mmCIF file with all atom_site columns, C-alpha atoms in Angstrom:
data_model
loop_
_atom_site.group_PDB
_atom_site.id
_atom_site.type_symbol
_atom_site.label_atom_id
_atom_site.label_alt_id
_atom_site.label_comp_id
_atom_site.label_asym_id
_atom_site.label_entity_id
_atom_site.label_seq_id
_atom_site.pdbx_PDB_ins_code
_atom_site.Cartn_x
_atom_site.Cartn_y
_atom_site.Cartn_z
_atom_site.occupancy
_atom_site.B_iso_or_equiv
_atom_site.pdbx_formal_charge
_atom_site.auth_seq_id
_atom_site.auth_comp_id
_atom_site.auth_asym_id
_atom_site.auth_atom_id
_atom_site.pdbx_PDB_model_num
ATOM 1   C CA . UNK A 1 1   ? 3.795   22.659  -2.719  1.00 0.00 ? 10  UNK A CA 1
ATOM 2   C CA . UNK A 1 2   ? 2.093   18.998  -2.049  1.00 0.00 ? 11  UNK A CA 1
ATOM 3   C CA . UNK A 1 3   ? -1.887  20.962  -2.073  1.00 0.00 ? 12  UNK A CA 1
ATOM 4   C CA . UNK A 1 4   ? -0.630  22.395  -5.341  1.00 0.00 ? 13  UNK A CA 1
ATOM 5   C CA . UNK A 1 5   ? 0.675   18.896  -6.421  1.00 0.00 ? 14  UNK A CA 1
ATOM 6   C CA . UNK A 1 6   ? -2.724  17.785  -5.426  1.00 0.00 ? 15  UNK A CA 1
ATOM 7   C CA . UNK A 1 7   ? -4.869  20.447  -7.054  1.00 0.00 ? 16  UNK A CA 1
ATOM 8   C CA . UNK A 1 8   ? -2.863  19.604  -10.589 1.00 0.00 ? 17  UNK A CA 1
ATOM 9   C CA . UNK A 1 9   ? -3.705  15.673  -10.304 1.00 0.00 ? 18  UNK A CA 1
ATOM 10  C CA . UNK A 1 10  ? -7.491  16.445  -9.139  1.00 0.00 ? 19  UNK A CA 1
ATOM 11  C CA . UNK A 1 11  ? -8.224  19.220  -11.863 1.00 0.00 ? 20  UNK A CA 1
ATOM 12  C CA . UNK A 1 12  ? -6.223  17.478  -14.908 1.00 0.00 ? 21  UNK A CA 1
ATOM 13  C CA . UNK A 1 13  ? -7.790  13.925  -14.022 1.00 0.00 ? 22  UNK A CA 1
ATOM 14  C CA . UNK A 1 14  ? -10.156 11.615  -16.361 1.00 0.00 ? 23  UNK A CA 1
ATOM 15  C CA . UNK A 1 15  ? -12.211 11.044  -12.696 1.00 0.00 ? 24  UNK A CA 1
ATOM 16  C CA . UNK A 1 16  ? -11.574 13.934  -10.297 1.00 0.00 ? 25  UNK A CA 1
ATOM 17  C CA . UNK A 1 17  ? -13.510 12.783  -7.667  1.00 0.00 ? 26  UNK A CA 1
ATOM 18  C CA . UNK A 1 18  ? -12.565 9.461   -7.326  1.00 0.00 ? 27  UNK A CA 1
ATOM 19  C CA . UNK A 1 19  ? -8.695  10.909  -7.671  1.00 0.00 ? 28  UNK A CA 1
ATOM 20  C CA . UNK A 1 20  ? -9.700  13.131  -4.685  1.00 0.00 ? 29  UNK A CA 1
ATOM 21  C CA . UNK A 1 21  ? -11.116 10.476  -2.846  1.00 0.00 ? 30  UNK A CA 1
ATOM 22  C CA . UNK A 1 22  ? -8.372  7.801   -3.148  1.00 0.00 ? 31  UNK A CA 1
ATOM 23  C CA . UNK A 1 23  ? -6.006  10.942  -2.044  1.00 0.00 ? 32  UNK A CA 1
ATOM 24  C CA . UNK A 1 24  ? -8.361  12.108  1.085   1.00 0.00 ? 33  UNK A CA 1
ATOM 25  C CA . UNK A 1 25  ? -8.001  8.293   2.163   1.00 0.00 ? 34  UNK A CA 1
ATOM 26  C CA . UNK A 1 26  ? -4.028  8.788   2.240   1.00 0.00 ? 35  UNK A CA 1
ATOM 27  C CA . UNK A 1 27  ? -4.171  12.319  3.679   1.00 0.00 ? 36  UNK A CA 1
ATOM 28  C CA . UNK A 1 28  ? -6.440  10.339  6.737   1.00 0.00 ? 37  UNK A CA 1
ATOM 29  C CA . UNK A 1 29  ? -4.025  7.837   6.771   1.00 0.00 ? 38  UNK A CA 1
ATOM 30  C CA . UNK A 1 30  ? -1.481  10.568  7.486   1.00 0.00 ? 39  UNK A CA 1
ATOM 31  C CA . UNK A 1 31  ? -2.673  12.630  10.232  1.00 0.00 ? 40  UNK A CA 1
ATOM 32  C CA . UNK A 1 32  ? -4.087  9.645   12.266  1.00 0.00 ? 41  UNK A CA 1
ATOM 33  C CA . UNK A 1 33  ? -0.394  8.140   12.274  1.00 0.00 ? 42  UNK A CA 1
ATOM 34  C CA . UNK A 1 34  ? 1.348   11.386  12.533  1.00 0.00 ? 43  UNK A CA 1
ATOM 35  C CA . UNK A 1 35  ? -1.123  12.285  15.545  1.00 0.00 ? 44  UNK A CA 1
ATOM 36  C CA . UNK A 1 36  ? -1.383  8.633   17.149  1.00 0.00 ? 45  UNK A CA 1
ATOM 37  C CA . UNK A 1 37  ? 2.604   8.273   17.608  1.00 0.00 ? 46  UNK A CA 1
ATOM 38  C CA . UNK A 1 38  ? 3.533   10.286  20.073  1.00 0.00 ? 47  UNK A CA 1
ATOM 39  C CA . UNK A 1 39  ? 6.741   8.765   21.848  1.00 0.00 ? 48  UNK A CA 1
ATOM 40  C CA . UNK A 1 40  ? 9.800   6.603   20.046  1.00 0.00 ? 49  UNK A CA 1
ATOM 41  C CA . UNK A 1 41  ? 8.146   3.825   21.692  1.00 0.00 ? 50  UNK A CA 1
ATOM 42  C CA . UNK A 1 42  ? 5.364   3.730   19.665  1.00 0.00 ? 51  UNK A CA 1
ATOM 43  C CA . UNK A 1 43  ? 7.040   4.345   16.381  1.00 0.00 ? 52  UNK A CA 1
ATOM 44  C CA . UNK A 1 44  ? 9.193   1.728   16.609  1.00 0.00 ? 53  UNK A CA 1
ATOM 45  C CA . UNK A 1 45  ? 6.211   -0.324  17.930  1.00 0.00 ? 54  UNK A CA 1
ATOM 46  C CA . UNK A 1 46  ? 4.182   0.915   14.901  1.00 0.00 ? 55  UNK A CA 1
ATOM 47  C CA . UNK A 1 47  ? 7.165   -0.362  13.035  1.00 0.00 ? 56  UNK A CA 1
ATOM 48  C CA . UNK A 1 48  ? 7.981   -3.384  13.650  1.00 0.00 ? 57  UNK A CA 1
ATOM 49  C CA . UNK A 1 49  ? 3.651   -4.227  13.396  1.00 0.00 ? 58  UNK A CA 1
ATOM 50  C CA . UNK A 1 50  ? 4.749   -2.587  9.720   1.00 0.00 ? 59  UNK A CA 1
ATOM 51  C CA . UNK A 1 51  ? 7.360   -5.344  9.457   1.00 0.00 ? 60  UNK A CA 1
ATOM 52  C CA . UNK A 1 52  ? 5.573   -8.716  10.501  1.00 0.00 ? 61  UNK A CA 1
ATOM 53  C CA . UNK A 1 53  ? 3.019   -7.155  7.850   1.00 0.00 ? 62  UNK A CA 1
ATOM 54  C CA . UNK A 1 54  ? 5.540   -7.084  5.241   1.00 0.00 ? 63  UNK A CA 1
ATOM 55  C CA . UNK A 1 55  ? 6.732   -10.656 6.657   1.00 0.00 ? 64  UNK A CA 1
ATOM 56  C CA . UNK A 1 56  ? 3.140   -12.350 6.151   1.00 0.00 ? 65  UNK A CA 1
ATOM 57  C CA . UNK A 1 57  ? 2.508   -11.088 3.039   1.00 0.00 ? 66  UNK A CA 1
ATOM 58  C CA . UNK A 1 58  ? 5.731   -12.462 1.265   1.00 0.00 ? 67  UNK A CA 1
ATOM 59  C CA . UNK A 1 59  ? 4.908   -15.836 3.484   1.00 0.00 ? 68  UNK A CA 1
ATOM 60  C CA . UNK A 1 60  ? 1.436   -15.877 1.654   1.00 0.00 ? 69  UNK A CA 1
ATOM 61  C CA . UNK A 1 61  ? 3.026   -14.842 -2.092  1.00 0.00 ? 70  UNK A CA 1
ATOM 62  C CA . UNK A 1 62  ? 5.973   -17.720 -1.417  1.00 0.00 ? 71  UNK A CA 1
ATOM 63  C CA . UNK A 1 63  ? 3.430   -19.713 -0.236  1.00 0.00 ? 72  UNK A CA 1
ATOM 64  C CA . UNK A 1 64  ? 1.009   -19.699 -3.566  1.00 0.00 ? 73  UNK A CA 1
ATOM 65  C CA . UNK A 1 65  ? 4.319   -21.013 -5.533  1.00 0.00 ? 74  UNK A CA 1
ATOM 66  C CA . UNK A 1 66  ? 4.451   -24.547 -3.421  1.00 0.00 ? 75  UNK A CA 1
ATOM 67  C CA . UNK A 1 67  ? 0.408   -25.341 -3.168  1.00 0.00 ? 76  UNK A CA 1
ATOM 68  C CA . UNK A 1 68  ? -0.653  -23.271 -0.542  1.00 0.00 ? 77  UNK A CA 1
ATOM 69  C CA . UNK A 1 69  ? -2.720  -20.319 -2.574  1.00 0.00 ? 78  UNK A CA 1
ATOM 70  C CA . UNK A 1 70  ? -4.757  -18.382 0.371   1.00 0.00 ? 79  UNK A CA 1
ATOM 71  C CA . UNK A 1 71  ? -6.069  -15.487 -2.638  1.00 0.00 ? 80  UNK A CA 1
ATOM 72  C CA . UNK A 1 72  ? -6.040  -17.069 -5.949  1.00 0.00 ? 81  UNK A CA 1
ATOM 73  C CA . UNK A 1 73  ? -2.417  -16.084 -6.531  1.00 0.00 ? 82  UNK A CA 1
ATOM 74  C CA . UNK A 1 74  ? -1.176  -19.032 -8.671  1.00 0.00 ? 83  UNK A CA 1
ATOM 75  C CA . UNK A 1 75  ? -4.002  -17.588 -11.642 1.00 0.00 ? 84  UNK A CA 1
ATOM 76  C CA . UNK A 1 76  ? -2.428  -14.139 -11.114 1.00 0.00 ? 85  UNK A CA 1
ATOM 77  C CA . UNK A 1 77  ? 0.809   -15.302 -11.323 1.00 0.00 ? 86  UNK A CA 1
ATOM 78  C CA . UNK A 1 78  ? 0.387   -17.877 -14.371 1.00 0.00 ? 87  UNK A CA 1
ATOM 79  C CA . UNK A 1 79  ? -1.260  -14.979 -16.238 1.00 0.00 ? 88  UNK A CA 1
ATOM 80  C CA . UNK A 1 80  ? 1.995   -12.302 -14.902 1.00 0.00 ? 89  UNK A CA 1
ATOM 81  C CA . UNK A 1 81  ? 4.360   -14.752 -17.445 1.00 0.00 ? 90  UNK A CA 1
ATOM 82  C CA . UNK A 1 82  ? 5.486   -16.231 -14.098 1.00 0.00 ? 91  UNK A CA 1
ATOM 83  C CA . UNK A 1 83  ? 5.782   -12.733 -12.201 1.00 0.00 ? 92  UNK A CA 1
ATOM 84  C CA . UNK A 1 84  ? 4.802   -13.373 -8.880  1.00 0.00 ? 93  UNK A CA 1
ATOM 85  C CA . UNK A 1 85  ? 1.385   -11.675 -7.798  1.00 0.00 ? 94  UNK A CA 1
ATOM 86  C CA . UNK A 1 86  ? -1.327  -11.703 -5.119  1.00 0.00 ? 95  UNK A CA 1
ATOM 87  C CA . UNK A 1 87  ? -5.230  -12.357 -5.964  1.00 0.00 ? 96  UNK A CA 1
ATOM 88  C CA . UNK A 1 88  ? -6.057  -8.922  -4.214  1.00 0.00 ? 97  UNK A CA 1
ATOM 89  C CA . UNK A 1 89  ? -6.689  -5.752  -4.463  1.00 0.00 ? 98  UNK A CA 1
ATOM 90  C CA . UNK A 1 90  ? -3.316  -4.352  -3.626  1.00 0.00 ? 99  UNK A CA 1
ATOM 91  C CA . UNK A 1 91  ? -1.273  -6.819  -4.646  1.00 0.00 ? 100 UNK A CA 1
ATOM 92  C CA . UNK A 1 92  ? -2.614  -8.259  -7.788  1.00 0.00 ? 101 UNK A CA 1
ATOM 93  C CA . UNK A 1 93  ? 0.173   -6.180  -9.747  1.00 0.00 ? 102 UNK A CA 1
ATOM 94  C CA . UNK A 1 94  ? 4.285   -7.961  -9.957  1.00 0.00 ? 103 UNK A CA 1
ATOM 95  C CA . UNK A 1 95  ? 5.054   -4.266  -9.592  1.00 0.00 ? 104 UNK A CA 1
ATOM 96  C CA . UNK A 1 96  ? 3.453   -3.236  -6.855  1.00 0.00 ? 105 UNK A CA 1
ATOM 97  C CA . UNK A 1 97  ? 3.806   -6.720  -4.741  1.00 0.00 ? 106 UNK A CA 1
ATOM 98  C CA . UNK A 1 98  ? 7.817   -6.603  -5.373  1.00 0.00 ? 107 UNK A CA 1
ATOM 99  C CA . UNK A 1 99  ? 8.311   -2.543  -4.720  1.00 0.00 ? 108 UNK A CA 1
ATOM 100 C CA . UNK A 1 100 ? 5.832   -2.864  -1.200  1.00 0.00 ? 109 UNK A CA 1
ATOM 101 C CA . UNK A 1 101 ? 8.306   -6.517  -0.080  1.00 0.00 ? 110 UNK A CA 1
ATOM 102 C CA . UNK A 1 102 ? 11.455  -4.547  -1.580  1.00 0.00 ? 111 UNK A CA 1
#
């Protein structure tokens, strides 16, 4: 069902092959998780890592509102109507910043 999902997005895309690409990077990002976690131990390891991530990045977005702006965020945000944002690639869109810290 998903490499028919896939299939529909790659063949009905404006750019198919970057569309493949960006998914091939996620499918990667699959199997070397799936196939590097192989007790409880390290998925709760590879967990918590996930966490402190998630912890920094809000730390750096908070950060940007009271002086300290590691990635340009204060622009991004001013220009977002207020909506917090991070100067990079992942974060530079309110949406995606509050639905990765959510």
């Amino acid at each position: 069902m998903m490499t028919a999902y896939v299939v529909y997005v790659v063949a009905y895309s404006v750019k198919p092959w970057d569309d493949f690409k960006d998914i091939g990077i996620l499918v990667m990002f699959y199997f070397l998780t799936v196939n590097s976690l192989r007790s409880w131990d390290d998925v709760l390891r590879y967990l918590k890592g996930w966490n402190w991530a998630l912890v920094c990045i809000a730390l750096v977005a908070a950060a940007s509102m009271h002086g300290l702006d590691l990635t340009g965020a204060a622009a991004k945000t001013e220009g977002m109507k207020g909506r917090l944002a991070l100067g990079t690639y992942l974060f530079d869109n309110p949406n995606a910043l509050g639905h990765t810290l959510i």
